[in-house]
């Protein structure tokens, strides 16, 4: 189940505020938030990332970089990890603490195959 | 010297194709390339990243994420690491192999203070 998978990603990643599955059109499929971190608007963050993804994809092609698989953005109040699942979907996690960035990236990558199956 | 510092970043990062120092206006200050990787247009890649940085900075403010310090993009034929140096400048490294991503990020971060001094 998609909901269980998203919950597991949040549970297993230290400092994970939440995770969201979204289409590159900016429309959210499902999200799971860690209530301990209070209200965070992950949907708006992921939507912003979906726009940047679309632009970067076009640019990467022109620059001979090939398809993009991951984008990460580290900001003062959160680290955003995005992983492409297919031509249409990506998964985006928000971490409160960049210390577990590597683990979060690894968990998203491991979950990518089974998330794709459930789409 | 800026040129020595850029060379050192490339030399110390396994798989580093090159590194460039650029203004957020998309104008390059200086770059150092590892000749072993042949011709790669790092200036165009960094210019593209400078545009995305400007957009993400505005968005991050609106989304309560605060200032952005790092953006990384992993594509099939290269991994791009960008680190903000100041309000005006950032440094961007292109890695051929994502395996040394963590080391590259650490080296950029360590070099940030002394690069800023030389600006």
PDB file of C-alpha atoms in Angstrom:
ATOM      1  CA  UNK A   1       0.000   0.000   0.000  1.00  0.00           C
ATOM      2  CA  UNK A   2       1.192   3.474  -0.922  1.00  0.00           C
ATOM      3  CA  UNK A   3       0.151   5.007   2.410  1.00  0.00           C
ATOM      4  CA  UNK A   4       2.139   2.400   4.358  1.00  0.00           C
ATOM      5  CA  UNK A   5       5.192   2.940   2.205  1.00  0.00           C
ATOM      6  CA  UNK A   6       5.143   6.698   2.688  1.00  0.00           C
ATOM      7  CA  UNK A   7       4.694   6.222   6.436  1.00  0.00           C
ATOM      8  CA  UNK A   8       7.650   3.827   6.506  1.00  0.00           C
ATOM      9  CA  UNK A   9       9.911   6.320   4.708  1.00  0.00           C
ATOM     10  CA  UNK A  10       9.068   8.979   7.319  1.00  0.00           C
ATOM     11  CA  UNK A  11       9.463   6.540  10.237  1.00  0.00           C
ATOM     12  CA  UNK A  12      12.821   5.239   9.050  1.00  0.00           C
ATOM     13  CA  UNK A  13      14.420   8.609   8.219  1.00  0.00           C
ATOM     14  CA  UNK A  14      15.618  10.517  11.291  1.00  0.00           C
ATOM     15  CA  UNK A  15      14.456  14.128  11.160  1.00  0.00           C
ATOM     16  CA  UNK A  16      11.896  13.492   8.397  1.00  0.00           C
ATOM     17  CA  UNK A  17       9.094  16.051   8.569  1.00  0.00           C
ATOM     18  CA  UNK A  18       7.112  14.351   5.829  1.00  0.00           C
ATOM     19  CA  UNK A  19       7.102  12.774   2.408  1.00  0.00           C
ATOM     20  CA  UNK A  20       4.869  13.381  -0.594  1.00  0.00           C
ATOM     21  CA  UNK A  21       4.282  11.626  -3.884  1.00  0.00           C
ATOM     22  CA  UNK A  22       3.505  14.092  -6.672  1.00  0.00           C
ATOM     23  CA  UNK A  23       3.065  14.300 -10.418  1.00  0.00           C
ATOM     24  CA  UNK A  24       5.339  16.553 -12.458  1.00  0.00           C
ATOM     25  CA  UNK A  25       2.172  18.524 -13.183  1.00  0.00           C
ATOM     26  CA  UNK A  26       2.291  19.633  -9.512  1.00  0.00           C
ATOM     27  CA  UNK A  27      -0.701  17.549  -8.444  1.00  0.00           C
ATOM     28  CA  UNK A  28      -0.183  15.609  -5.200  1.00  0.00           C
ATOM     29  CA  UNK A  29      -1.026  11.888  -5.062  1.00  0.00           C
ATOM     30  CA  UNK A  30      -0.546  11.228  -1.357  1.00  0.00           C
ATOM     31  CA  UNK A  31       1.514  12.441   1.576  1.00  0.00           C
ATOM     32  CA  UNK A  32       2.495  11.364   5.058  1.00  0.00           C
ATOM     33  CA  UNK A  33       3.579  13.903   7.678  1.00  0.00           C
ATOM     34  CA  UNK A  34       5.318  13.450  11.022  1.00  0.00           C
ATOM     35  CA  UNK A  35       2.951  15.266  13.386  1.00  0.00           C
ATOM     36  CA  UNK A  36       5.801  15.934  15.823  1.00  0.00           C
ATOM     37  CA  UNK A  37       7.106  18.677  13.525  1.00  0.00           C
ATOM     38  CA  UNK A  38       3.840  20.603  13.456  1.00  0.00           C
ATOM     39  CA  UNK A  39       2.310  22.152  10.351  1.00  0.00           C
ATOM     40  CA  UNK A  40       4.598  22.336   7.310  1.00  0.00           C
ATOM     41  CA  UNK A  41       3.267  22.964   3.837  1.00  0.00           C
ATOM     42  CA  UNK A  42       5.068  20.139   2.056  1.00  0.00           C
ATOM     43  CA  UNK A  43       2.588  20.212  -0.832  1.00  0.00           C
ATOM     44  CA  UNK A  44       3.570  23.774  -1.760  1.00  0.00           C
ATOM     45  CA  UNK A  45       7.263  22.920  -1.420  1.00  0.00           C
ATOM     46  CA  UNK A  46       6.917  19.855  -3.670  1.00  0.00           C
ATOM     47  CA  UNK A  47       4.854  21.851  -6.177  1.00  0.00           C
ATOM     48  CA  UNK A  48       7.654  24.420  -6.385  1.00  0.00           C
ATOM     49  CA  UNK A  49      10.137  21.570  -6.912  1.00  0.00           C
ATOM     50  CA  UNK A  50       7.987  20.085  -9.693  1.00  0.00           C
ATOM     51  CA  UNK A  51       8.275  23.347 -11.673  1.00  0.00           C
ATOM     52  CA  UNK A  52      12.066  23.439 -11.160  1.00  0.00           C
ATOM     53  CA  UNK A  53      12.299  19.777 -12.188  1.00  0.00           C
ATOM     54  CA  UNK A  54      10.548  20.462 -15.477  1.00  0.00           C
ATOM     55  CA  UNK A  55      12.901  23.324 -16.276  1.00  0.00           C
ATOM     56  CA  UNK A  56      16.012  21.393 -15.246  1.00  0.00           C
ATOM     57  CA  UNK A  57      14.982  18.354 -17.277  1.00  0.00           C
ATOM     58  CA  UNK A  58      14.823  20.421 -20.458  1.00  0.00           C
ATOM     59  CA  UNK A  59      18.113  22.133 -19.636  1.00  0.00           C
ATOM     60  CA  UNK A  60      19.876  18.850 -18.748  1.00  0.00           C
ATOM     61  CA  UNK A  61      18.990  17.444 -22.140  1.00  0.00           C
ATOM     62  CA  UNK A  62      20.450  20.463 -23.934  1.00  0.00           C
ATOM     63  CA  UNK A  63      23.574  20.273 -21.743  1.00  0.00           C
ATOM     64  CA  UNK A  64      24.273  16.572 -22.447  1.00  0.00           C
ATOM     65  CA  UNK A  65      23.615  15.585 -18.840  1.00  0.00           C
ATOM     66  CA  UNK A  66      20.905  13.055 -19.654  1.00  0.00           C
ATOM     67  CA  UNK A  67      17.859  12.317 -17.480  1.00  0.00           C
ATOM     68  CA  UNK A  68      17.792  13.722 -13.933  1.00  0.00           C
ATOM     69  CA  UNK A  69      17.205  11.267 -11.087  1.00  0.00           C
ATOM     70  CA  UNK A  70      17.619  13.369  -7.927  1.00  0.00           C
ATOM     71  CA  UNK A  71      17.476  16.997  -6.854  1.00  0.00           C
ATOM     72  CA  UNK A  72      18.292  18.123  -3.331  1.00  0.00           C
ATOM     73  CA  UNK A  73      18.039  21.595  -1.862  1.00  0.00           C
ATOM     74  CA  UNK A  74      19.493  22.473   1.516  1.00  0.00           C
ATOM     75  CA  UNK A  75      17.981  25.543   3.120  1.00  0.00           C
ATOM     76  CA  UNK A  76      18.296  26.983   6.616  1.00  0.00           C
ATOM     77  CA  UNK A  77      14.992  25.542   7.854  1.00  0.00           C
ATOM     78  CA  UNK A  78      14.875  22.262   5.985  1.00  0.00           C
ATOM     79  CA  UNK A  79      16.448  19.969   3.438  1.00  0.00           C
ATOM     80  CA  UNK A  80      14.385  18.845   0.445  1.00  0.00           C
ATOM     81  CA  UNK A  81      15.148  15.488  -1.182  1.00  0.00           C
ATOM     82  CA  UNK A  82      13.453  14.709  -4.490  1.00  0.00           C
ATOM     83  CA  UNK A  83      13.711  11.443  -6.366  1.00  0.00           C
ATOM     84  CA  UNK A  84      12.252  10.814  -9.825  1.00  0.00           C
ATOM     85  CA  UNK A  85      10.050   7.698  -9.976  1.00  0.00           C
ATOM     86  CA  UNK A  86       8.910   7.799 -13.598  1.00  0.00           C
ATOM     87  CA  UNK A  87       8.294  10.247 -16.414  1.00  0.00           C
ATOM     88  CA  UNK A  88       5.200  11.355 -14.566  1.00  0.00           C
ATOM     89  CA  UNK A  89       5.894  11.094 -10.840  1.00  0.00           C
ATOM     90  CA  UNK A  90       8.438  11.975  -8.178  1.00  0.00           C
ATOM     91  CA  UNK A  91       8.709  11.573  -4.423  1.00  0.00           C
ATOM     92  CA  UNK A  92       9.779  14.484  -2.224  1.00  0.00           C
ATOM     93  CA  UNK A  93      10.883  14.315   1.423  1.00  0.00           C
ATOM     94  CA  UNK A  94      11.409  17.258   3.761  1.00  0.00           C
ATOM     95  CA  UNK A  95      14.020  16.793   6.497  1.00  0.00           C
ATOM     96  CA  UNK A  96      14.241  19.066   9.493  1.00  0.00           C
ATOM     97  CA  UNK A  97      17.913  18.275   9.982  1.00  0.00           C
ATOM     98  CA  UNK A  98      20.427  17.874   7.175  1.00  0.00           C
ATOM     99  CA  UNK A  99      22.506  15.507   9.335  1.00  0.00           C
ATOM    100  CA  UNK A 100      20.574  12.494   8.043  1.00  0.00           C
ATOM    101  CA  UNK A 101      20.569  13.651   4.457  1.00  0.00           C
ATOM    102  CA  UNK A 102      22.543  10.607   3.247  1.00  0.00           C
ATOM    103  CA  UNK A 103      20.275   8.132   4.973  1.00  0.00           C
ATOM    104  CA  UNK A 104      17.180   9.885   3.646  1.00  0.00           C
ATOM    105  CA  UNK A 105      18.500   9.807   0.115  1.00  0.00           C
ATOM    106  CA  UNK A 106      19.296   6.111   0.432  1.00  0.00           C
ATOM    107  CA  UNK A 107      15.837   5.282   1.821  1.00  0.00           C
ATOM    108  CA  UNK A 108      14.090   7.214  -0.978  1.00  0.00           C
ATOM    109  CA  UNK A 109      16.205   5.416  -3.548  1.00  0.00           C
ATOM    110  CA  UNK A 110      15.453   2.019  -2.022  1.00  0.00           C
ATOM    111  CA  UNK A 111      11.729   2.769  -1.895  1.00  0.00           C
ATOM    112  CA  UNK A 112      11.571   4.072  -5.475  1.00  0.00           C
ATOM    113  CA  UNK A 113      10.978   0.691  -7.130  1.00  0.00           C
ATOM    114  CA  UNK A 114       8.124  -0.383  -4.870  1.00  0.00           C
ATOM    115  CA  UNK A 115       6.528   3.080  -4.921  1.00  0.00           C
ATOM    116  CA  UNK A 116       6.521   2.912  -8.703  1.00  0.00           C
ATOM    117  CA  UNK A 117       4.757  -0.457  -8.580  1.00  0.00           C
ATOM    118  CA  UNK A 118       1.938   1.048  -6.522  1.00  0.00           C
ATOM    119  CA  UNK A 119       1.329   3.951  -8.873  1.00  0.00           C
TER     120      UNK A 119
ATOM    121  CA  UNK B   1      44.906  32.510  -5.004  1.00  0.00           C
ATOM    122  CA  UNK B   2      41.533  31.710  -6.461  1.00  0.00           C
ATOM    123  CA  UNK B   3      42.997  29.666  -9.335  1.00  0.00           C
ATOM    124  CA  UNK B   4      44.950  27.454  -6.924  1.00  0.00           C
ATOM    125  CA  UNK B   5      41.919  26.916  -4.744  1.00  0.00           C
ATOM    126  CA  UNK B   6      39.756  25.847  -7.666  1.00  0.00           C
ATOM    127  CA  UNK B   7      42.512  23.502  -8.851  1.00  0.00           C
ATOM    128  CA  UNK B   8      42.782  21.993  -5.377  1.00  0.00           C
ATOM    129  CA  UNK B   9      39.021  21.311  -5.226  1.00  0.00           C
ATOM    130  CA  UNK B  10      39.221  19.432  -8.545  1.00  0.00           C
ATOM    131  CA  UNK B  11      42.393  17.557  -7.543  1.00  0.00           C
ATOM    132  CA  UNK B  12      40.995  16.463  -4.172  1.00  0.00           C
ATOM    133  CA  UNK B  13      37.576  15.333  -5.383  1.00  0.00           C
ATOM    134  CA  UNK B  14      37.604  11.919  -7.089  1.00  0.00           C
ATOM    135  CA  UNK B  15      35.655  12.058 -10.341  1.00  0.00           C
ATOM    136  CA  UNK B  16      35.607  15.869 -10.481  1.00  0.00           C
ATOM    137  CA  UNK B  17      35.299  17.085 -14.074  1.00  0.00           C
ATOM    138  CA  UNK B  18      35.685  20.723 -13.091  1.00  0.00           C
ATOM    139  CA  UNK B  19      34.683  23.526 -10.790  1.00  0.00           C
ATOM    140  CA  UNK B  20      33.521  27.054 -11.538  1.00  0.00           C
ATOM    141  CA  UNK B  21      32.973  30.174  -9.508  1.00  0.00           C
ATOM    142  CA  UNK B  22      30.040  32.225 -10.802  1.00  0.00           C
ATOM    143  CA  UNK B  23      27.878  35.182  -9.939  1.00  0.00           C
ATOM    144  CA  UNK B  24      24.125  34.709  -9.525  1.00  0.00           C
ATOM    145  CA  UNK B  25      23.832  36.920 -12.594  1.00  0.00           C
ATOM    146  CA  UNK B  26      25.250  33.959 -14.575  1.00  0.00           C
ATOM    147  CA  UNK B  27      28.632  35.568 -15.231  1.00  0.00           C
ATOM    148  CA  UNK B  28      31.618  33.272 -14.599  1.00  0.00           C
ATOM    149  CA  UNK B  29      34.519  34.481 -12.467  1.00  0.00           C
ATOM    150  CA  UNK B  30      36.965  31.603 -12.973  1.00  0.00           C
ATOM    151  CA  UNK B  31      36.957  27.877 -13.608  1.00  0.00           C
ATOM    152  CA  UNK B  32      39.315  24.918 -13.428  1.00  0.00           C
ATOM    153  CA  UNK B  33      38.701  21.779 -15.511  1.00  0.00           C
ATOM    154  CA  UNK B  34      40.211  18.302 -15.283  1.00  0.00           C
ATOM    155  CA  UNK B  35      41.513  17.787 -18.822  1.00  0.00           C
ATOM    156  CA  UNK B  36      41.212  14.002 -18.425  1.00  0.00           C
ATOM    157  CA  UNK B  37      37.443  14.274 -18.852  1.00  0.00           C
ATOM    158  CA  UNK B  38      37.623  16.076 -22.191  1.00  0.00           C
ATOM    159  CA  UNK B  39      35.457  19.026 -23.161  1.00  0.00           C
ATOM    160  CA  UNK B  40      32.484  19.684 -20.896  1.00  0.00           C
ATOM    161  CA  UNK B  41      30.590  22.960 -20.974  1.00  0.00           C
ATOM    162  CA  UNK B  42      30.558  23.639 -17.236  1.00  0.00           C
ATOM    163  CA  UNK B  43      29.928  27.353 -17.785  1.00  0.00           C
ATOM    164  CA  UNK B  44      26.576  26.657 -19.460  1.00  0.00           C
ATOM    165  CA  UNK B  45      25.649  24.157 -16.747  1.00  0.00           C
ATOM    166  CA  UNK B  46      26.482  26.648 -13.978  1.00  0.00           C
ATOM    167  CA  UNK B  47      24.610  29.415 -15.797  1.00  0.00           C
ATOM    168  CA  UNK B  48      21.520  27.210 -15.913  1.00  0.00           C
ATOM    169  CA  UNK B  49      21.928  26.524 -12.189  1.00  0.00           C
ATOM    170  CA  UNK B  50      22.232  30.254 -11.453  1.00  0.00           C
ATOM    171  CA  UNK B  51      18.769  30.828 -12.967  1.00  0.00           C
ATOM    172  CA  UNK B  52      17.280  27.977 -10.929  1.00  0.00           C
ATOM    173  CA  UNK B  53      18.968  29.284  -7.788  1.00  0.00           C
ATOM    174  CA  UNK B  54      17.353  32.692  -8.205  1.00  0.00           C
ATOM    175  CA  UNK B  55      13.908  31.132  -8.604  1.00  0.00           C
ATOM    176  CA  UNK B  56      14.384  28.734  -5.685  1.00  0.00           C
ATOM    177  CA  UNK B  57      15.642  31.499  -3.416  1.00  0.00           C
ATOM    178  CA  UNK B  58      12.460  33.497  -3.932  1.00  0.00           C
ATOM    179  CA  UNK B  59      10.321  30.383  -3.482  1.00  0.00           C
ATOM    180  CA  UNK B  60      12.199  29.242  -0.348  1.00  0.00           C
ATOM    181  CA  UNK B  61      11.509  32.566   1.293  1.00  0.00           C
ATOM    182  CA  UNK B  62       7.791  32.295   0.595  1.00  0.00           C
ATOM    183  CA  UNK B  63       7.789  28.683   1.851  1.00  0.00           C
ATOM    184  CA  UNK B  64       9.489  29.502   5.192  1.00  0.00           C
ATOM    185  CA  UNK B  65      12.590  27.511   4.299  1.00  0.00           C
ATOM    186  CA  UNK B  66      15.014  30.381   4.785  1.00  0.00           C
ATOM    187  CA  UNK B  67      18.183  30.963   2.766  1.00  0.00           C
ATOM    188  CA  UNK B  68      19.408  28.156   0.498  1.00  0.00           C
ATOM    189  CA  UNK B  69      23.006  26.980   0.967  1.00  0.00           C
ATOM    190  CA  UNK B  70      23.309  23.990  -1.405  1.00  0.00           C
ATOM    191  CA  UNK B  71      21.628  22.573  -4.493  1.00  0.00           C
ATOM    192  CA  UNK B  72      22.628  19.257  -6.013  1.00  0.00           C
ATOM    193  CA  UNK B  73      21.328  17.654  -9.187  1.00  0.00           C
ATOM    194  CA  UNK B  74      22.106  14.073 -10.102  1.00  0.00           C
ATOM    195  CA  UNK B  75      21.737  13.284 -13.800  1.00  0.00           C
ATOM    196  CA  UNK B  76      22.731  10.248 -15.829  1.00  0.00           C
ATOM    197  CA  UNK B  77      25.935  11.800 -17.192  1.00  0.00           C
ATOM    198  CA  UNK B  78      27.025  13.920 -14.251  1.00  0.00           C
ATOM    199  CA  UNK B  79      26.301  15.185 -10.764  1.00  0.00           C
ATOM    200  CA  UNK B  80      26.194  18.934 -10.165  1.00  0.00           C
ATOM    201  CA  UNK B  81      27.073  20.296  -6.725  1.00  0.00           C
ATOM    202  CA  UNK B  82      26.388  23.960  -6.038  1.00  0.00           C
ATOM    203  CA  UNK B  83      27.300  25.823  -2.884  1.00  0.00           C
ATOM    204  CA  UNK B  84      26.305  29.415  -2.108  1.00  0.00           C
ATOM    205  CA  UNK B  85      29.288  31.606  -1.129  1.00  0.00           C
ATOM    206  CA  UNK B  86      27.580  34.960  -0.644  1.00  0.00           C
ATOM    207  CA  UNK B  87      24.561  36.942  -1.821  1.00  0.00           C
ATOM    208  CA  UNK B  88      26.356  37.399  -5.120  1.00  0.00           C
ATOM    209  CA  UNK B  89      28.439  34.280  -5.780  1.00  0.00           C
ATOM    210  CA  UNK B  90      28.273  30.484  -5.791  1.00  0.00           C
ATOM    211  CA  UNK B  91      30.668  27.673  -6.638  1.00  0.00           C
ATOM    212  CA  UNK B  92      29.573  24.781  -8.850  1.00  0.00           C
ATOM    213  CA  UNK B  93      31.365  21.439  -9.315  1.00  0.00           C
ATOM    214  CA  UNK B  94      30.589  18.810 -11.928  1.00  0.00           C
ATOM    215  CA  UNK B  95      31.320  15.197 -10.963  1.00  0.00           C
ATOM    216  CA  UNK B  96      31.508  12.422 -13.488  1.00  0.00           C
ATOM    217  CA  UNK B  97      30.666   9.813 -10.891  1.00  0.00           C
ATOM    218  CA  UNK B  98      28.094  10.280  -8.138  1.00  0.00           C
ATOM    219  CA  UNK B  99      29.994   7.818  -5.925  1.00  0.00           C
ATOM    220  CA  UNK B 100      32.099  10.623  -4.448  1.00  0.00           C
ATOM    221  CA  UNK B 101      29.203  13.005  -4.073  1.00  0.00           C
ATOM    222  CA  UNK B 102      29.573  13.176  -0.277  1.00  0.00           C
ATOM    223  CA  UNK B 103      33.270  13.924  -0.423  1.00  0.00           C
ATOM    224  CA  UNK B 104      32.730  16.575  -3.102  1.00  0.00           C
ATOM    225  CA  UNK B 105      30.073  18.279  -1.037  1.00  0.00           C
ATOM    226  CA  UNK B 106      32.342  18.282   1.995  1.00  0.00           C
ATOM    227  CA  UNK B 107      35.290  19.720   0.052  1.00  0.00           C
ATOM    228  CA  UNK B 108      33.134  22.510  -1.422  1.00  0.00           C
ATOM    229  CA  UNK B 109      31.825  23.339   2.013  1.00  0.00           C
ATOM    230  CA  UNK B 110      35.328  23.411   3.506  1.00  0.00           C
ATOM    231  CA  UNK B 111      36.588  25.631   0.693  1.00  0.00           C
ATOM    232  CA  UNK B 112      33.661  28.069   0.890  1.00  0.00           C
ATOM    233  CA  UNK B 113      35.185  30.340   3.551  1.00  0.00           C
ATOM    234  CA  UNK B 114      38.554  30.786   1.837  1.00  0.00           C
ATOM    235  CA  UNK B 115      36.961  31.176  -1.614  1.00  0.00           C
ATOM    236  CA  UNK B 116      34.824  33.973  -0.190  1.00  0.00           C
ATOM    237  CA  UNK B 117      37.941  35.713   1.152  1.00  0.00           C
ATOM    238  CA  UNK B 118      39.452  35.775  -2.347  1.00  0.00           C
ATOM    239  CA  UNK B 119      36.397  37.314  -3.997  1.00  0.00           C
TER     240      UNK B 119
END
